[in-house]
Amino acid sequence: MTDREQLLDELRPVAFAIAYRMLGSVSEAEDVVQEALLRVHRALDQGEQIASPRAFVATVTTRLAINELRSARTRREHYVGEWLPEPIITDGEDDPARHAETADSLSLAMLVLLESLSPEQRAVLLLHDVFDYGYPEIAPIVGKSEDNVRQLATRARRHVEQRRPRFQTTGEQRDELARRFFAAAEQGDLAGLEALLAHDVELTGDGGGKAPALARSLRGRNRVARAVVKWLRRATRAPGVSFRPVEVNGSPGALFLDAQQRLIGVCALDMAAGEITSISGIVNPDKLTHLGPVGDLGSLLRSPRR
């Protein structure tokens, strides 16, 4: 590997960490990363002296992501059903998301919350609060004055904090909650399931019109517990269906697999104050292809029961 190739290889996870958090889409983030690295390559070819390649790629990636987010929002307005980010599995040490500083900014609930910010607010908040860039560094990246950048950050932070749970859950609590959740769901234990859920827990399913999913989010521990048990019972009654606990976007979750070990869905749990606050289910096959072979959930649910 040449020095140039090694540099680009080192910059890739840096760019992906920013692009994915900006866009909530693996495919869109990878397109942005590819273009950002191409621009680094061109700049070096033209003899440009890049004092800090990491800062250079962060600048280019952020600007490209802001532009991509604007066009992505138009597409999401016409999305069928509820929109959720494309999930990433964060079990492995080699996952590109591991190169970013905080797992909290990866959670599906946080990425959905970031969707409510303007592209510039999202960029400023992520660069400052997640990637530790100073306001003087961020200002030229987003094309704003330092005062404007500070105002954007303040508004974005206030918006996020009003909607985020105040009390976080420890890693041990989190893992134990997830274990009990999946055990209760598998056993159809409604009371046990409800005991783990926050009173205003939210269940969201994303099928994108291409797989069976909830038409709209459900709220409340009783409604959510019943829906979870019903869906899991329906899915696991099909021949060969199984689920495997994994870490999804830095939080406990599970992969649902068909008899051929093809992915049919991803579930992620978000928690706070020792309770499960939201459950996300992604079954849109277009959002799962980056994780491996994808099965046909619709056909599977219509197949003869075992």
PDB file of C-alpha atoms in Angstrom, residues 116-266:
ATOM      1  CA  SER A 116     -35.706  17.658  12.932  1.00  0.00           C
ATOM      2  CA  LEU A 117     -32.730  20.067  12.740  1.00  0.00           C
ATOM      3  CA  SER A 118     -31.715  22.104   9.716  1.00  0.00           C
ATOM      4  CA  PRO A 119     -28.695  20.668   7.826  1.00  0.00           C
ATOM      5  CA  GLU A 120     -26.473  23.462   9.183  1.00  0.00           C
ATOM      6  CA  GLN A 121     -27.679  22.983  12.765  1.00  0.00           C
ATOM      7  CA  ARG A 122     -27.058  19.267  12.474  1.00  0.00           C
ATOM      8  CA  ALA A 123     -23.540  19.824  11.134  1.00  0.00           C
ATOM      9  CA  VAL A 124     -22.599  22.353  13.820  1.00  0.00           C
ATOM     10  CA  LEU A 125     -23.964  20.231  16.669  1.00  0.00           C
ATOM     11  CA  LEU A 126     -22.201  17.082  15.491  1.00  0.00           C
ATOM     12  CA  LEU A 127     -18.887  18.750  14.729  1.00  0.00           C
ATOM     13  CA  HIS A 128     -18.788  20.549  18.083  1.00  0.00           C
ATOM     14  CA  ASP A 129     -20.436  18.130  20.520  1.00  0.00           C
ATOM     15  CA  VAL A 130     -19.396  14.803  18.987  1.00  0.00           C
ATOM     16  CA  PHE A 131     -16.160  15.470  17.116  1.00  0.00           C
ATOM     17  CA  ASP A 132     -14.777  18.232  19.374  1.00  0.00           C
ATOM     18  CA  TYR A 133     -14.258  20.901  16.722  1.00  0.00           C
ATOM     19  CA  GLY A 134     -14.065  24.467  18.019  1.00  0.00           C
ATOM     20  CA  TYR A 135     -16.450  27.136  16.762  1.00  0.00           C
ATOM     21  CA  PRO A 136     -13.653  28.999  14.930  1.00  0.00           C
ATOM     22  CA  GLU A 137     -12.897  25.758  13.024  1.00  0.00           C
ATOM     23  CA  ILE A 138     -16.563  25.062  12.251  1.00  0.00           C
ATOM     24  CA  ALA A 139     -17.390  28.549  10.927  1.00  0.00           C
ATOM     25  CA  PRO A 140     -15.541  28.223   7.577  1.00  0.00           C
ATOM     26  CA  ILE A 141     -16.750  24.626   7.154  1.00  0.00           C
ATOM     27  CA  VAL A 142     -20.424  25.654   7.135  1.00  0.00           C
ATOM     28  CA  GLY A 143     -19.833  29.097   5.644  1.00  0.00           C
ATOM     29  CA  LYS A 144     -21.107  31.075   8.655  1.00  0.00           C
ATOM     30  CA  SER A 145     -19.603  33.591  11.062  1.00  0.00           C
ATOM     31  CA  GLU A 146     -18.420  32.300  14.416  1.00  0.00           C
ATOM     32  CA  ASP A 147     -21.301  34.114  16.164  1.00  0.00           C
ATOM     33  CA  ASN A 148     -23.828  32.509  13.821  1.00  0.00           C
ATOM     34  CA  VAL A 149     -22.274  29.108  14.419  1.00  0.00           C
ATOM     35  CA  ARG A 150     -22.595  29.551  18.188  1.00  0.00           C
ATOM     36  CA  GLN A 151     -26.255  30.532  17.780  1.00  0.00           C
ATOM     37  CA  LEU A 152     -26.919  27.507  15.568  1.00  0.00           C
ATOM     38  CA  ALA A 153     -25.307  25.239  18.158  1.00  0.00           C
ATOM     39  CA  THR A 154     -27.293  26.753  21.032  1.00  0.00           C
ATOM     40  CA  ARG A 155     -30.626  26.369  19.220  1.00  0.00           C
ATOM     41  CA  ALA A 156     -29.805  22.831  18.084  1.00  0.00           C
ATOM     42  CA  ARG A 157     -28.649  21.761  21.541  1.00  0.00           C
ATOM     43  CA  ARG A 158     -31.763  23.224  23.190  1.00  0.00           C
ATOM     44  CA  HIS A 159     -34.002  21.431  20.690  1.00  0.00           C
ATOM     45  CA  VAL A 160     -32.251  18.101  21.245  1.00  0.00           C
ATOM     46  CA  GLU A 161     -32.084  18.354  25.035  1.00  0.00           C
ATOM     47  CA  GLN A 162     -35.812  19.117  25.295  1.00  0.00           C
ATOM     48  CA  ARG A 163     -36.564  15.813  23.598  1.00  0.00           C
ATOM     49  CA  ARG A 164     -33.829  13.586  25.007  1.00  0.00           C
ATOM     50  CA  PRO A 165     -34.184  11.524  28.197  1.00  0.00           C
ATOM     51  CA  ARG A 166     -32.328  13.191  31.049  1.00  0.00           C
ATOM     52  CA  PHE A 167     -31.128  10.073  32.847  1.00  0.00           C
ATOM     53  CA  GLN A 168     -29.049   7.566  30.941  1.00  0.00           C
ATOM     54  CA  THR A 169     -28.764   3.828  31.602  1.00  0.00           C
ATOM     55  CA  THR A 170     -25.477   2.094  32.462  1.00  0.00           C
ATOM     56  CA  GLY A 171     -24.028  -0.581  30.181  1.00  0.00           C
ATOM     57  CA  GLU A 172     -24.868  -3.330  32.693  1.00  0.00           C
ATOM     58  CA  GLN A 173     -28.468  -2.124  33.073  1.00  0.00           C
ATOM     59  CA  ARG A 174     -28.768  -1.839  29.314  1.00  0.00           C
ATOM     60  CA  ASP A 175     -27.616  -5.403  28.628  1.00  0.00           C
ATOM     61  CA  GLU A 176     -29.816  -6.850  31.367  1.00  0.00           C
ATOM     62  CA  LEU A 177     -32.866  -4.901  30.126  1.00  0.00           C
ATOM     63  CA  ALA A 178     -32.283  -6.183  26.593  1.00  0.00           C
ATOM     64  CA  ARG A 179     -31.900  -9.782  27.782  1.00  0.00           C
ATOM     65  CA  ARG A 180     -35.145  -9.602  29.753  1.00  0.00           C
ATOM     66  CA  PHE A 181     -36.941  -7.827  26.901  1.00  0.00           C
ATOM     67  CA  PHE A 182     -36.163 -10.454  24.281  1.00  0.00           C
ATOM     68  CA  ALA A 183     -36.882 -13.300  26.724  1.00  0.00           C
ATOM     69  CA  ALA A 184     -40.289 -11.846  27.657  1.00  0.00           C
ATOM     70  CA  ALA A 185     -41.126 -11.108  24.001  1.00  0.00           C
ATOM     71  CA  GLU A 186     -40.192 -14.641  22.927  1.00  0.00           C
ATOM     72  CA  GLN A 187     -42.277 -16.160  25.725  1.00  0.00           C
ATOM     73  CA  GLY A 188     -45.241 -13.893  25.037  1.00  0.00           C
ATOM     74  CA  ASP A 189     -45.017 -12.559  28.613  1.00  0.00           C
ATOM     75  CA  LEU A 190     -47.056  -9.357  28.353  1.00  0.00           C
ATOM     76  CA  ALA A 191     -46.777  -8.395  32.024  1.00  0.00           C
ATOM     77  CA  GLY A 192     -43.032  -9.028  32.042  1.00  0.00           C
ATOM     78  CA  LEU A 193     -42.634  -6.982  28.889  1.00  0.00           C
ATOM     79  CA  GLU A 194     -44.691  -4.047  30.148  1.00  0.00           C
ATOM     80  CA  ALA A 195     -42.591  -3.906  33.327  1.00  0.00           C
ATOM     81  CA  LEU A 196     -39.526  -3.082  31.209  1.00  0.00           C
ATOM     82  CA  LEU A 197     -41.118  -0.314  29.150  1.00  0.00           C
ATOM     83  CA  ALA A 198     -41.392   3.395  29.882  1.00  0.00           C
ATOM     84  CA  HIS A 199     -44.994   4.603  30.164  1.00  0.00           C
ATOM     85  CA  ASP A 200     -44.611   6.632  26.947  1.00  0.00           C
ATOM     86  CA  VAL A 201     -42.476   4.067  25.075  1.00  0.00           C
ATOM     87  CA  GLU A 202     -42.670   4.384  21.292  1.00  0.00           C
ATOM     88  CA  LEU A 203     -42.619   1.570  18.731  1.00  0.00           C
ATOM     89  CA  THR A 204     -41.718   2.505  15.149  1.00  0.00           C
ATOM     90  CA  GLY A 205     -41.548   0.219  12.134  1.00  0.00           C
ATOM     91  CA  ASP A 206     -39.975   1.071   8.786  1.00  0.00           C
ATOM     92  CA  GLY A 207     -41.054  -1.038   5.825  1.00  0.00           C
ATOM     93  CA  GLY A 208     -40.844   1.698   3.201  1.00  0.00           C
ATOM     94  CA  GLY A 209     -43.875   0.218   1.458  1.00  0.00           C
ATOM     95  CA  LYS A 210     -41.746  -2.820   0.556  1.00  0.00           C
ATOM     96  CA  ALA A 211     -42.295  -5.031   3.611  1.00  0.00           C
ATOM     97  CA  PRO A 212     -45.092  -5.391   6.206  1.00  0.00           C
ATOM     98  CA  ALA A 213     -44.672  -2.774   8.944  1.00  0.00           C
ATOM     99  CA  LEU A 214     -46.687  -0.484  11.207  1.00  0.00           C
ATOM    100  CA  ALA A 215     -48.347   2.324   9.263  1.00  0.00           C
ATOM    101  CA  ARG A 216     -47.565   4.742  12.101  1.00  0.00           C
ATOM    102  CA  SER A 217     -45.761   4.674  15.433  1.00  0.00           C
ATOM    103  CA  LEU A 218     -47.463   3.295  18.551  1.00  0.00           C
ATOM    104  CA  ARG A 219     -47.127   4.843  22.015  1.00  0.00           C
ATOM    105  CA  GLY A 220     -47.804   3.498  25.498  1.00  0.00           C
ATOM    106  CA  ARG A 221     -46.471   0.405  27.241  1.00  0.00           C
ATOM    107  CA  ASN A 222     -49.622  -1.728  26.891  1.00  0.00           C
ATOM    108  CA  ARG A 223     -50.123  -1.073  23.169  1.00  0.00           C
ATOM    109  CA  VAL A 224     -46.439  -1.486  22.420  1.00  0.00           C
ATOM    110  CA  ALA A 225     -46.080  -4.695  24.461  1.00  0.00           C
ATOM    111  CA  ARG A 226     -49.058  -6.265  22.685  1.00  0.00           C
ATOM    112  CA  ALA A 227     -47.769  -5.248  19.259  1.00  0.00           C
ATOM    113  CA  VAL A 228     -44.284  -6.647  19.977  1.00  0.00           C
ATOM    114  CA  VAL A 229     -45.623  -9.988  21.171  1.00  0.00           C
ATOM    115  CA  LYS A 230     -48.030 -10.248  18.236  1.00  0.00           C
ATOM    116  CA  TRP A 231     -45.339  -9.470  15.646  1.00  0.00           C
ATOM    117  CA  LEU A 232     -42.731 -11.760  17.161  1.00  0.00           C
ATOM    118  CA  ARG A 233     -45.222 -14.616  17.477  1.00  0.00           C
ATOM    119  CA  ARG A 234     -46.260 -14.146  13.849  1.00  0.00           C
ATOM    120  CA  ALA A 235     -42.694 -13.978  12.552  1.00  0.00           C
ATOM    121  CA  THR A 236     -41.224 -16.857  14.546  1.00  0.00           C
ATOM    122  CA  ARG A 237     -44.092 -19.193  13.647  1.00  0.00           C
ATOM    123  CA  ALA A 238     -42.767 -19.232  10.084  1.00  0.00           C
ATOM    124  CA  PRO A 239     -40.391 -22.174   9.454  1.00  0.00           C
ATOM    125  CA  GLY A 240     -36.767 -21.565  10.359  1.00  0.00           C
ATOM    126  CA  VAL A 241     -37.066 -17.967  11.574  1.00  0.00           C
ATOM    127  CA  SER A 242     -34.650 -17.019  14.350  1.00  0.00           C
ATOM    128  CA  PHE A 243     -33.240 -13.911  15.960  1.00  0.00           C
ATOM    129  CA  ARG A 244     -29.737 -13.119  17.123  1.00  0.00           C
ATOM    130  CA  PRO A 245     -28.941 -10.419  19.702  1.00  0.00           C
ATOM    131  CA  VAL A 246     -26.426  -7.866  18.442  1.00  0.00           C
ATOM    132  CA  GLU A 247     -25.455  -4.268  19.115  1.00  0.00           C
ATOM    133  CA  VAL A 248     -27.253  -1.941  16.703  1.00  0.00           C
ATOM    134  CA  ASN A 249     -26.021   1.663  16.454  1.00  0.00           C
ATOM    135  CA  GLY A 250     -24.351   1.365  19.828  1.00  0.00           C
ATOM    136  CA  SER A 251     -27.498   0.025  21.556  1.00  0.00           C
ATOM    137  CA  PRO A 252     -28.880  -3.478  22.226  1.00  0.00           C
ATOM    138  CA  GLY A 253     -30.819  -4.981  19.368  1.00  0.00           C
ATOM    139  CA  ALA A 254     -31.327  -8.105  17.289  1.00  0.00           C
ATOM    140  CA  LEU A 255     -31.151  -9.437  13.762  1.00  0.00           C
ATOM    141  CA  PHE A 256     -34.125 -11.467  12.522  1.00  0.00           C
ATOM    142  CA  LEU A 257     -33.132 -14.198  10.073  1.00  0.00           C
ATOM    143  CA  ASP A 258     -35.022 -16.631   7.852  1.00  0.00           C
ATOM    144  CA  ALA A 259     -34.274 -20.356   7.467  1.00  0.00           C
ATOM    145  CA  GLN A 260     -31.462 -19.591   4.987  1.00  0.00           C
ATOM    146  CA  GLN A 261     -29.921 -17.097   7.462  1.00  0.00           C
ATOM    147  CA  ARG A 262     -30.965 -14.156   5.278  1.00  0.00           C
ATOM    148  CA  LEU A 263     -31.796 -10.944   7.075  1.00  0.00           C
ATOM    149  CA  ILE A 264     -35.497 -10.058   7.294  1.00  0.00           C
ATOM    150  CA  GLY A 265     -35.391  -7.329   9.931  1.00  0.00           C
ATOM    151  CA  VAL A 266     -33.358  -5.409  12.490  1.00  0.00           C
TER     152      VAL A 266
END
